[in-house]
Coordinates of C-alpha atoms in Angstrom, one line a residue:
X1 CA 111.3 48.3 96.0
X2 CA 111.5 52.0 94.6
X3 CA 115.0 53.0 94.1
X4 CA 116.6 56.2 95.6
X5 CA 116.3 58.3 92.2
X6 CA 112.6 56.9 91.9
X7 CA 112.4 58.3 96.0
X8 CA 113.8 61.5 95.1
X9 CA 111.9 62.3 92.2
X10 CA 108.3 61.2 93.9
X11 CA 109.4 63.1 96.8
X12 CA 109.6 66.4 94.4
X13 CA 106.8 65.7 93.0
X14 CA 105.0 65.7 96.3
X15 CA 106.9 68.5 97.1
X16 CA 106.3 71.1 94.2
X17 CA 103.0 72.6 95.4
X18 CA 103.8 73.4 98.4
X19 CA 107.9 74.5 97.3
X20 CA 105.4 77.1 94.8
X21 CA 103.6 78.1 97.7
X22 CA 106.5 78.7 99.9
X23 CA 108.3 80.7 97.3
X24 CA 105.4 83.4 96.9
X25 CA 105.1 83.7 100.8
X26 CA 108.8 84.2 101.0
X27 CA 108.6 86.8 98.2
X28 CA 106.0 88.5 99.5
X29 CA 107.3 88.5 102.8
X30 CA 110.4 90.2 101.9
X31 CA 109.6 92.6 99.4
X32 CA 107.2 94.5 101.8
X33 CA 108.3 93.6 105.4
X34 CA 111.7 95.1 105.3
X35 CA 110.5 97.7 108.1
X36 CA 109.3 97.4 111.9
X37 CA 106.0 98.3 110.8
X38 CA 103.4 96.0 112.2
X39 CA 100.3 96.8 109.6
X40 CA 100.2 97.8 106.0
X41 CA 98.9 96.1 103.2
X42 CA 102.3 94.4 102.7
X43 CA 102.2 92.4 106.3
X44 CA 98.6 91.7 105.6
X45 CA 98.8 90.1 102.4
X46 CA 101.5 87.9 104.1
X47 CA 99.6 86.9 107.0
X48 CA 96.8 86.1 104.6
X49 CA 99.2 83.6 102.4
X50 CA 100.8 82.1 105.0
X51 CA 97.4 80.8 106.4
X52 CA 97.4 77.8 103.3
X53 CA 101.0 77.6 103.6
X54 CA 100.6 76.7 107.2
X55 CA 97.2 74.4 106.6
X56 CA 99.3 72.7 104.1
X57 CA 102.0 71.7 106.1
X58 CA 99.7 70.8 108.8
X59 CA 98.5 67.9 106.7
X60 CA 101.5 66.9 105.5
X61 CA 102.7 67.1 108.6
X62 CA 100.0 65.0 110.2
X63 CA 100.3 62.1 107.3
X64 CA 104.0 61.4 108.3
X65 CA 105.7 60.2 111.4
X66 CA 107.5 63.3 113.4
X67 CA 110.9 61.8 114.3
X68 CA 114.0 62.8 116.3
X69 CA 114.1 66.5 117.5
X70 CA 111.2 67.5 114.9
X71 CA 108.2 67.0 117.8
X72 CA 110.9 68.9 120.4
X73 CA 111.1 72.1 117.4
X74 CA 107.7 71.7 116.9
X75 CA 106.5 72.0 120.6
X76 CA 108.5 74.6 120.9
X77 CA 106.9 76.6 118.1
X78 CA 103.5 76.0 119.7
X79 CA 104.6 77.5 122.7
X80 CA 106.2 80.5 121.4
X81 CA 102.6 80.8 119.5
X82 CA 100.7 80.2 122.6
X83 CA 102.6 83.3 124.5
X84 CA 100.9 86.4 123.4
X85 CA 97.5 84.1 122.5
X86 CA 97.4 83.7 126.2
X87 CA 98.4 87.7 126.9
X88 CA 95.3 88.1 125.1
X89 CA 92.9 86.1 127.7
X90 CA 90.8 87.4 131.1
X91 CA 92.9 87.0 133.7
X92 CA 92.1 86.9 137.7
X93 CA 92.8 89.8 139.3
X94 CA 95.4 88.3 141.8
X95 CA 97.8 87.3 138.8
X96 CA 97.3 90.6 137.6
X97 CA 98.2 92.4 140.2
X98 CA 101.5 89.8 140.5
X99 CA 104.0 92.6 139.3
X100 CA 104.7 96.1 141.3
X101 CA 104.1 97.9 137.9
X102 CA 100.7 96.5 137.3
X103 CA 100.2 97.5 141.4
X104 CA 100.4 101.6 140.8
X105 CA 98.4 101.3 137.5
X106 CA 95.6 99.5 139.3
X107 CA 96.1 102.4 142.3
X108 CA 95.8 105.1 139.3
X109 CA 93.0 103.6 137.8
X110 CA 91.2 103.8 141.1
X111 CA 92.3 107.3 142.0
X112 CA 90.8 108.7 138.2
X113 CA 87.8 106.8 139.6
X114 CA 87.6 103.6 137.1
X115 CA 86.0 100.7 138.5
X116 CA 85.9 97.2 137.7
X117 CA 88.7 97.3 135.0
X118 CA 89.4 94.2 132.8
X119 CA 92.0 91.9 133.9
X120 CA 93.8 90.7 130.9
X121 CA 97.3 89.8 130.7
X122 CA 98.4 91.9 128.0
X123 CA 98.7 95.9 129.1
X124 CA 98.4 96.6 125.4
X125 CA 96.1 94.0 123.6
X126 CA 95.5 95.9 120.2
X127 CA 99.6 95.9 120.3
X128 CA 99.8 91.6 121.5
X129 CA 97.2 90.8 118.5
X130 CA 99.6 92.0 115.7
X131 CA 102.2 90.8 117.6
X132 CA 100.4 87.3 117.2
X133 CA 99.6 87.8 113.6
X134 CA 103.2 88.6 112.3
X135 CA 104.4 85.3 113.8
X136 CA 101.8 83.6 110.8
X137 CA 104.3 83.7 107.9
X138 CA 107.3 82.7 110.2
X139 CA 105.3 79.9 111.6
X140 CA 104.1 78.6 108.6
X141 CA 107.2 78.2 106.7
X142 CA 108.9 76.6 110.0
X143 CA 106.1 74.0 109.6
X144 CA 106.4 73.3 106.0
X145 CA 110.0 73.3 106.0
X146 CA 110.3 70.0 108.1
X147 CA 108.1 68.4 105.6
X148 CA 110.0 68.9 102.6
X149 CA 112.3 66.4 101.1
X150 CA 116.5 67.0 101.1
X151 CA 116.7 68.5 97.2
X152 CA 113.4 71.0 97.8
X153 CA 114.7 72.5 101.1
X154 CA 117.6 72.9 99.3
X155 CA 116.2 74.9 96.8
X156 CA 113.9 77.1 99.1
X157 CA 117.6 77.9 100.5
X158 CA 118.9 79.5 97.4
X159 CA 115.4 81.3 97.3
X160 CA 116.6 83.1 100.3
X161 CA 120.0 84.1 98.9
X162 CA 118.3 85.3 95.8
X163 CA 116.1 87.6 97.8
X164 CA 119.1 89.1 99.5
X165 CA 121.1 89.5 96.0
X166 CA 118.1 91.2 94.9
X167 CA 117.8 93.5 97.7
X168 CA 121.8 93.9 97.5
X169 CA 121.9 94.8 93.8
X170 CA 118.6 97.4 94.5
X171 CA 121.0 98.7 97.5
X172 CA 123.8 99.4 95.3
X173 CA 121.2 100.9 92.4
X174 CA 119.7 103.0 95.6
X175 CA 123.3 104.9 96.0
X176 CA 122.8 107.0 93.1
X177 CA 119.0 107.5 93.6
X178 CA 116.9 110.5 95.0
X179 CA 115.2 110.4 98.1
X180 CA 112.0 110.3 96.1
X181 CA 113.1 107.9 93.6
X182 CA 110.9 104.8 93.0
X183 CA 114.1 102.7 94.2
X184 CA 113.7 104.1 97.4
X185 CA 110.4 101.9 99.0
X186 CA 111.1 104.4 102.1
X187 CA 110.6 108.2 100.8
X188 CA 110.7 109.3 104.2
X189 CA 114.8 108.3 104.5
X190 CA 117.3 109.3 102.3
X191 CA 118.3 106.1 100.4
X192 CA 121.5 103.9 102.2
X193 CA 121.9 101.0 100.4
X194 CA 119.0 99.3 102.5
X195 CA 117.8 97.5 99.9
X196 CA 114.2 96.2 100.7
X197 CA 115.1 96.9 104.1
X198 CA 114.3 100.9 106.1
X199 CA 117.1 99.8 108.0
X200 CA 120.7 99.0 106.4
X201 CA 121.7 97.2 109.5
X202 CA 119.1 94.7 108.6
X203 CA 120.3 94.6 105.1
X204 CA 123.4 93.9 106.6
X205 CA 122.3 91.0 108.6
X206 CA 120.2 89.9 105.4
X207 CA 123.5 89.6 103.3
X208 CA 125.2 87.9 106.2
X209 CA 122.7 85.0 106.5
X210 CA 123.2 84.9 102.7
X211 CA 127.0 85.1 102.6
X212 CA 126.8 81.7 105.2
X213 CA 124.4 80.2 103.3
X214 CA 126.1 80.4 100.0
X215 CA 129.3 78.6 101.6
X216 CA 127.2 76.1 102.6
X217 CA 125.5 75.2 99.4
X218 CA 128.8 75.6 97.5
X219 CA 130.3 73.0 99.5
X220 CA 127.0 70.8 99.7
X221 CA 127.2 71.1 96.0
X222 CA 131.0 70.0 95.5
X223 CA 130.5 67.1 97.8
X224 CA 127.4 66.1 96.1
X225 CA 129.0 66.7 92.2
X226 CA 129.5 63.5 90.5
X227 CA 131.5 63.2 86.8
X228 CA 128.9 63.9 83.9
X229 CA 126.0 65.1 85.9
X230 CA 126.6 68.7 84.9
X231 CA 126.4 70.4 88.0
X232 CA 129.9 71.0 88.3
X233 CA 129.7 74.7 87.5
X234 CA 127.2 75.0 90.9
X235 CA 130.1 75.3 93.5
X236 CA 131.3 78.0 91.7
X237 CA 128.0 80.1 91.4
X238 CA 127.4 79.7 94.9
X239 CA 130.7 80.6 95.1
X240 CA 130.7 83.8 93.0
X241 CA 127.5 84.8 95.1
X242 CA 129.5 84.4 98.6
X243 CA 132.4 86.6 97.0
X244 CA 129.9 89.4 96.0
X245 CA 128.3 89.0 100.0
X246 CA 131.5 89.5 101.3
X247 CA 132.5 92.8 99.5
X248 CA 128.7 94.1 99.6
X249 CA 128.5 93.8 103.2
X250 CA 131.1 96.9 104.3
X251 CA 128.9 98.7 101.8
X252 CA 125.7 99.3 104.0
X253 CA 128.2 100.8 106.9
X254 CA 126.6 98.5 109.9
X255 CA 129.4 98.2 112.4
X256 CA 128.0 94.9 113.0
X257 CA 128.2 93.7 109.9
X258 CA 131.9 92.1 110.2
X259 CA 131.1 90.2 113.2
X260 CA 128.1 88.7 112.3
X261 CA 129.2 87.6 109.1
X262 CA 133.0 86.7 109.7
X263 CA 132.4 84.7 113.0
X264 CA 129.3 82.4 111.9
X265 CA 131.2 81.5 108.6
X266 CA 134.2 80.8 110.0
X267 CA 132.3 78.8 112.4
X268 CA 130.6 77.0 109.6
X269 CA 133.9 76.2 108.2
X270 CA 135.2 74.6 110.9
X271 CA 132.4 72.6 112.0
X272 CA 131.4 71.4 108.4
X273 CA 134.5 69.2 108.0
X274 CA 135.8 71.5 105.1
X275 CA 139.6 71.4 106.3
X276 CA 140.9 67.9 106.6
X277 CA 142.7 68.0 110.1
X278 CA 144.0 64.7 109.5
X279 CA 146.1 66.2 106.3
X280 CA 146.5 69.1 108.3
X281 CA 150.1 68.4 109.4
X282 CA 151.2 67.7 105.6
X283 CA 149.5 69.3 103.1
X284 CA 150.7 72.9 102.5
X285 CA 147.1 74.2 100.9
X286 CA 144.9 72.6 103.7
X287 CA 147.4 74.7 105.9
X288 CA 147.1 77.8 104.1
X289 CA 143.0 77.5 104.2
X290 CA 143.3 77.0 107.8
X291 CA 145.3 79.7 108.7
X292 CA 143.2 82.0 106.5
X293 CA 140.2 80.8 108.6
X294 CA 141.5 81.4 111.7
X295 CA 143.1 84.6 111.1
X296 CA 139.8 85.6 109.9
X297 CA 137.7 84.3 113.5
X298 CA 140.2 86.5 115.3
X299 CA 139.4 89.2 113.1
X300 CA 135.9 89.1 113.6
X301 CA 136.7 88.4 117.6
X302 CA 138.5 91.5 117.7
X303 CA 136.3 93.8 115.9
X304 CA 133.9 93.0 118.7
X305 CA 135.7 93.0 121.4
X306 CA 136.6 96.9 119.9
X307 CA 133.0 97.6 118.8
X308 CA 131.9 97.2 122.9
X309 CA 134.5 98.7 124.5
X310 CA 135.4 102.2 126.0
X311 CA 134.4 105.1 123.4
X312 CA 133.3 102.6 120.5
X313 CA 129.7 101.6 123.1
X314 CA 126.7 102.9 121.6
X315 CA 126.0 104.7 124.9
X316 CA 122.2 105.0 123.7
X317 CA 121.8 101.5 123.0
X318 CA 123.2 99.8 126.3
X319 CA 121.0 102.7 128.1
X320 CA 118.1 101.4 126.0
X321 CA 119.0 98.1 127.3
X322 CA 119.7 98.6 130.4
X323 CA 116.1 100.9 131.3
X324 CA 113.9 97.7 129.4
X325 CA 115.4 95.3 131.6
X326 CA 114.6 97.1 134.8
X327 CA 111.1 98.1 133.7
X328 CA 111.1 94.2 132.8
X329 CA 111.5 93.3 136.4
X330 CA 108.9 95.8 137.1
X331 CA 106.3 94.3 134.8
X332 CA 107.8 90.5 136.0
X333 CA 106.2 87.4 136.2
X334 CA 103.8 88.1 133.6
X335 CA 105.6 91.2 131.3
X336 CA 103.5 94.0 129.8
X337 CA 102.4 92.3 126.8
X338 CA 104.3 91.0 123.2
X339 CA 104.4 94.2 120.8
X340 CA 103.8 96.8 123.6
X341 CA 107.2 98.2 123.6
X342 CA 106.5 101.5 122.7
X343 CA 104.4 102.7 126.0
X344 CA 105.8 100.4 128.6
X345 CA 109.0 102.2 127.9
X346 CA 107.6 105.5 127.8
X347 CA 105.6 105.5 131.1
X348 CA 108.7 103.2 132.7
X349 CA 111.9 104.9 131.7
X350 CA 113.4 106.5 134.7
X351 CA 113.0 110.5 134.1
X352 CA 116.7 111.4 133.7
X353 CA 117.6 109.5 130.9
X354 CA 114.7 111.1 128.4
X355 CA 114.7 111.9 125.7
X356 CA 113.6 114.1 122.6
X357 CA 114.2 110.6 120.2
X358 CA 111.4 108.4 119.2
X359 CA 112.0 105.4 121.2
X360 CA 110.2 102.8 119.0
X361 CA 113.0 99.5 120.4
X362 CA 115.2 98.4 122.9
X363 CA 117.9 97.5 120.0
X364 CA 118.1 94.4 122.1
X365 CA 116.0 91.7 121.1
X366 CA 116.3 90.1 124.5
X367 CA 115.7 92.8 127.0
X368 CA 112.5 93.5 124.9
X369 CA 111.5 90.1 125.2
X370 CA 111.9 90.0 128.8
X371 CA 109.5 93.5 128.9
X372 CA 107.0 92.1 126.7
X373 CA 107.1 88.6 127.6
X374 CA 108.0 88.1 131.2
X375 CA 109.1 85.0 132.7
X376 CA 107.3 82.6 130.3
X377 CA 108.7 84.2 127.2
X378 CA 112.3 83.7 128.8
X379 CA 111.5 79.9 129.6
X380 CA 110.6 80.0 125.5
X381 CA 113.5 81.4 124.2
X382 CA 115.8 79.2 126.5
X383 CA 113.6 76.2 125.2
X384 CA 114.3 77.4 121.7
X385 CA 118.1 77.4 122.1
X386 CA 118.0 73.9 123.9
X387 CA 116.3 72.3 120.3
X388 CA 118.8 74.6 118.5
X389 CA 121.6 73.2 120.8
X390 CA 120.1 69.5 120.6
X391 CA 119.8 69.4 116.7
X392 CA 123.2 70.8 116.4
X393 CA 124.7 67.7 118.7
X394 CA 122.7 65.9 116.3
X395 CA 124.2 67.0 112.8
X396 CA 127.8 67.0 114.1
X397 CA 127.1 63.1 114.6
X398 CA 126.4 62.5 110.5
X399 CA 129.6 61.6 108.6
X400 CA 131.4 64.8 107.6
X401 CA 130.8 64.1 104.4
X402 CA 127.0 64.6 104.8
X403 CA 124.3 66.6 102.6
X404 CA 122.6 67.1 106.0
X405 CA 125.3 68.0 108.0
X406 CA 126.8 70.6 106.1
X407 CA 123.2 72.0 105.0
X408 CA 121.6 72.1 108.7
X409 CA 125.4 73.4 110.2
X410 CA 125.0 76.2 107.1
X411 CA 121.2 76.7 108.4
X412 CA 122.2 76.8 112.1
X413 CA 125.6 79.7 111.5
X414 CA 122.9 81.7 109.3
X415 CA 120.8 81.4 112.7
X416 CA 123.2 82.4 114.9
X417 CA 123.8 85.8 112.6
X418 CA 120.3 86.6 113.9
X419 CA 121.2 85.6 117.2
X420 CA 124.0 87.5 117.3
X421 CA 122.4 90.6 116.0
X422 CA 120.0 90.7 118.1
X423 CA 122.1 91.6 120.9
X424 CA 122.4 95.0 119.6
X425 CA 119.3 95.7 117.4
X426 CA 116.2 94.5 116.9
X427 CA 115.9 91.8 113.5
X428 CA 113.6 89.5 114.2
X429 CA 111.4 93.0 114.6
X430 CA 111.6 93.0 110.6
X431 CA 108.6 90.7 109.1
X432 CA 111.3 89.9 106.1
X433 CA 114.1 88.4 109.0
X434 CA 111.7 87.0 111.1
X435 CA 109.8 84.7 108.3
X436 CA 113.9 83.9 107.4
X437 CA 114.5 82.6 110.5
X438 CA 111.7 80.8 110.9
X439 CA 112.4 79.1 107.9
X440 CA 116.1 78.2 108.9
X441 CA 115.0 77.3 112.1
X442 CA 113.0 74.4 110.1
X443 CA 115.9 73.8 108.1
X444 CA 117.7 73.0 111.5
X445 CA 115.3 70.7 113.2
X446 CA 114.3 69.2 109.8
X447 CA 118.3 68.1 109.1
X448 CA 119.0 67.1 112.6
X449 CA 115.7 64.9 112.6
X450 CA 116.9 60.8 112.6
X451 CA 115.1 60.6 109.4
X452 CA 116.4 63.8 107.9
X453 CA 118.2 62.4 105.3
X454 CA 115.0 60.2 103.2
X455 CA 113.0 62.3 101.7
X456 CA 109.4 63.1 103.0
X457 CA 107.1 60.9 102.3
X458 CA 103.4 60.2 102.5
X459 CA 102.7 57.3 104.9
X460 CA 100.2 56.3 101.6
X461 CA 103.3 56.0 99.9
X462 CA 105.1 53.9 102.6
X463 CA 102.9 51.3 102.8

């Protein structure tokens, strides 16, 4: 019988190639897809690597038993994949014609005297094809994170907060740069600490993700420390790396920024078994901890509660939201078609609220979703959330004291910064955040999984 060590170190071994392979998609991936943009060589060459990264996981995939919620994630993947693949398929013309919107296009068509259209689902193909394409990366690294043993996933983790220290520390360098500077990857905007990211709000959300990830590991790593192994210095790197999140994030000037980052940490704090409540009532530090933690949840309660209320509303964004959702309904059961955003607004919007702006998002990742997507993309998400909800259930069942508990729970708050965000802009937009939080998402279903605490194995090596 092969002892755990033995276990581990086979498991790395199996792992390595496709850890490497992961690491240079995640790269890529987030040194050139820090903007909305949909083309470019930058999102090409992703889409292009993520093709072996996802084979690759397929057939590791295939060699091992799926257990626990990992065949619910997975399905749920393949349907968020199968969405705009179908928007790109013939449809008859009496689904077509199922939404009011798609009623007066047909009755324009036939007025400029265009016969015999093509029924497809999508209202913008070209637009539901790239659409498609930038899901590749995120797909492929969901895939080959649930096949990757405890101490790999681990380290593809602190990949992702080295990515977001390096686009913090070319922020910082970017807020004594000229416009033009070659430390500027977007000429076209003066230079506001965005990083990698056009966006600072999405720099913001970056460091966030890594600020709750860097808690996690720190703690992972304490619990894990044992006397002469040497890796008593980690907690405190991770924890270094957390302290320079936490000042850094202010810096980009997202209004955001304090609520996604205070309220998923905090939330990881309390759900990871890091204060004691049974010592609670006698033990002065554990007291002081918690009432630091919970000062800091109402903290970040408040400053949203402020941030949506009276004069502090972004009076263009809820309009944004508010005109998507009713073109939605117009373009409801099937939507307009994933990545067609742009003109479904434009020829939707009601006339009085134009405007001379370039409308390129809804700045609400769920209104546009229920535009693009219609009814089946709604069922998706909610799907989504359910396995996100199930493996969460699942990893506050493991002991407290659990690698996998405290690394999925750090994987799931990093989530819900995303999730959080998206309520008021448009992440998951950004190739770089959306091949994240597919990762993460793996992280999640992979930890919750009943055998997410072995490491993968080949059934070869089972037998």
């Amino acid at each position: 019988m092969n002892s755990p060590m033995h276990s581990e170190a086979q498991a790395q071994r199996h792992d390595r190639p496709l850890f490497i392979l992961m690491c240079v998609l995640l790269i890529v991936c987030f040194v050139t897809g820090g903007s909305s943009q949909e083309s470019g060589i930058g999102v090409m060459s992703a889409q292009v690597l993520a093709i072996p990264v996802l084979l690759y996981a397929l057939t590791r995939l295939i060699a091992c038993k799926c257990l626990g919620s990992v065949r619910f994630g997975t399905g749920v993947v393949a349907l968020i994949v199968l969405i705009p693949f179908l928007q790109l398929l013939p449809v008859p013309e009496w689904l077509w014609s199922l939404s009011p919107a798609r009623v007066s296009l047909q009755h324009d068509l036939a007025a400029a005297g265009v016969t015999g259209p093509r029924y497809r689902w999508s209202l913008v193909p070209g637009a539901t094809e790239r659409g498609l394409l930038l899901l590749l990366p995120a797909v492929a690294l969901f895939f080959a994170t649930i096949t990757l043993g405890r101490s790999a996933l681990r380290r593809v983790l602190s990949v992702v907060i080295g990515l977001a220290l390096f686009s913090m520390l070319l922020g910082i360098a970017q807020l004594g740069a000229e416009q033009h500077s070659i430390l500027n990857p977007y000429p076209q905007w003066v230079p506001e600490m965005g990083g990698v990211f056009a966006n600072p709000n999405h720099q913001a959300t970056a460091l966030a993700m890594a600020l709750v990830l860097s808690v996690a590991l720190m703690l992972d790593a304490r619990r894990r420390a044992r006397p002469g192994d040497g890796a008593h210095a980690l907690p405190w790197v991770y924890a270094a790396l957390a302290a320079l999140f936490v000042v850094a994030i202010p810096m980009t000037g997202s209004r955001a920024a304090p609520i996604i980052a205070i309220v998923p940490t905090v939330a990881f704090v309390l759900a990871c078994g890091a204060i004691p409540f049974d010592r609670l009532r006698h033990h002065l530090p554990t007291q002081l901890f918690f009432l630091i933690t919970m000062t800091a949840l109402v903290i970040g309660v408040y400053s949203a509660m402020s941030w949506t209320r009276g004069d502090k509303v972004d009076a263009i964004r809820s309009m944004l939201a508010e005109q998507t959702t009713m073109i939605g309904f117009a373009q409801a059961p099937l939507g307009g078609g994933i990545g067609g955003f742009i003109p479904l607004y434009s020829q939707g919007v009601d006339a009085s609220v134009l405007r001379d702006e370039y409308i390129n998002s809804a700045h609400n990742e769920y209104a546009q979703l229920w535009l693009e997507g219609g009814v089946l993309a709604v069922f998706g998400l909610l799907a989504a959330f359910a396995v996100l909800g199930l493996s969460v259930r699942r990893l506050m069942k493991l002991p407290a004291r659990s690698s996998s508990r405290t690394t999925g729970l750090g994987a799931m708050m990093a989530l819900l910064v995303v999730i959080l965000h998206s309520w008021v802009d448009y992440p998951l937009r950004t190739p770089a955040l959306l091949t994240v939080f597919g990762l993460l998402g793996g992280a999640v279903v992979k930890l919750a999984s009943d055998d997410a605490g072995a490491p993968f194995q080949l059934l070869a090596d089972r037998a």
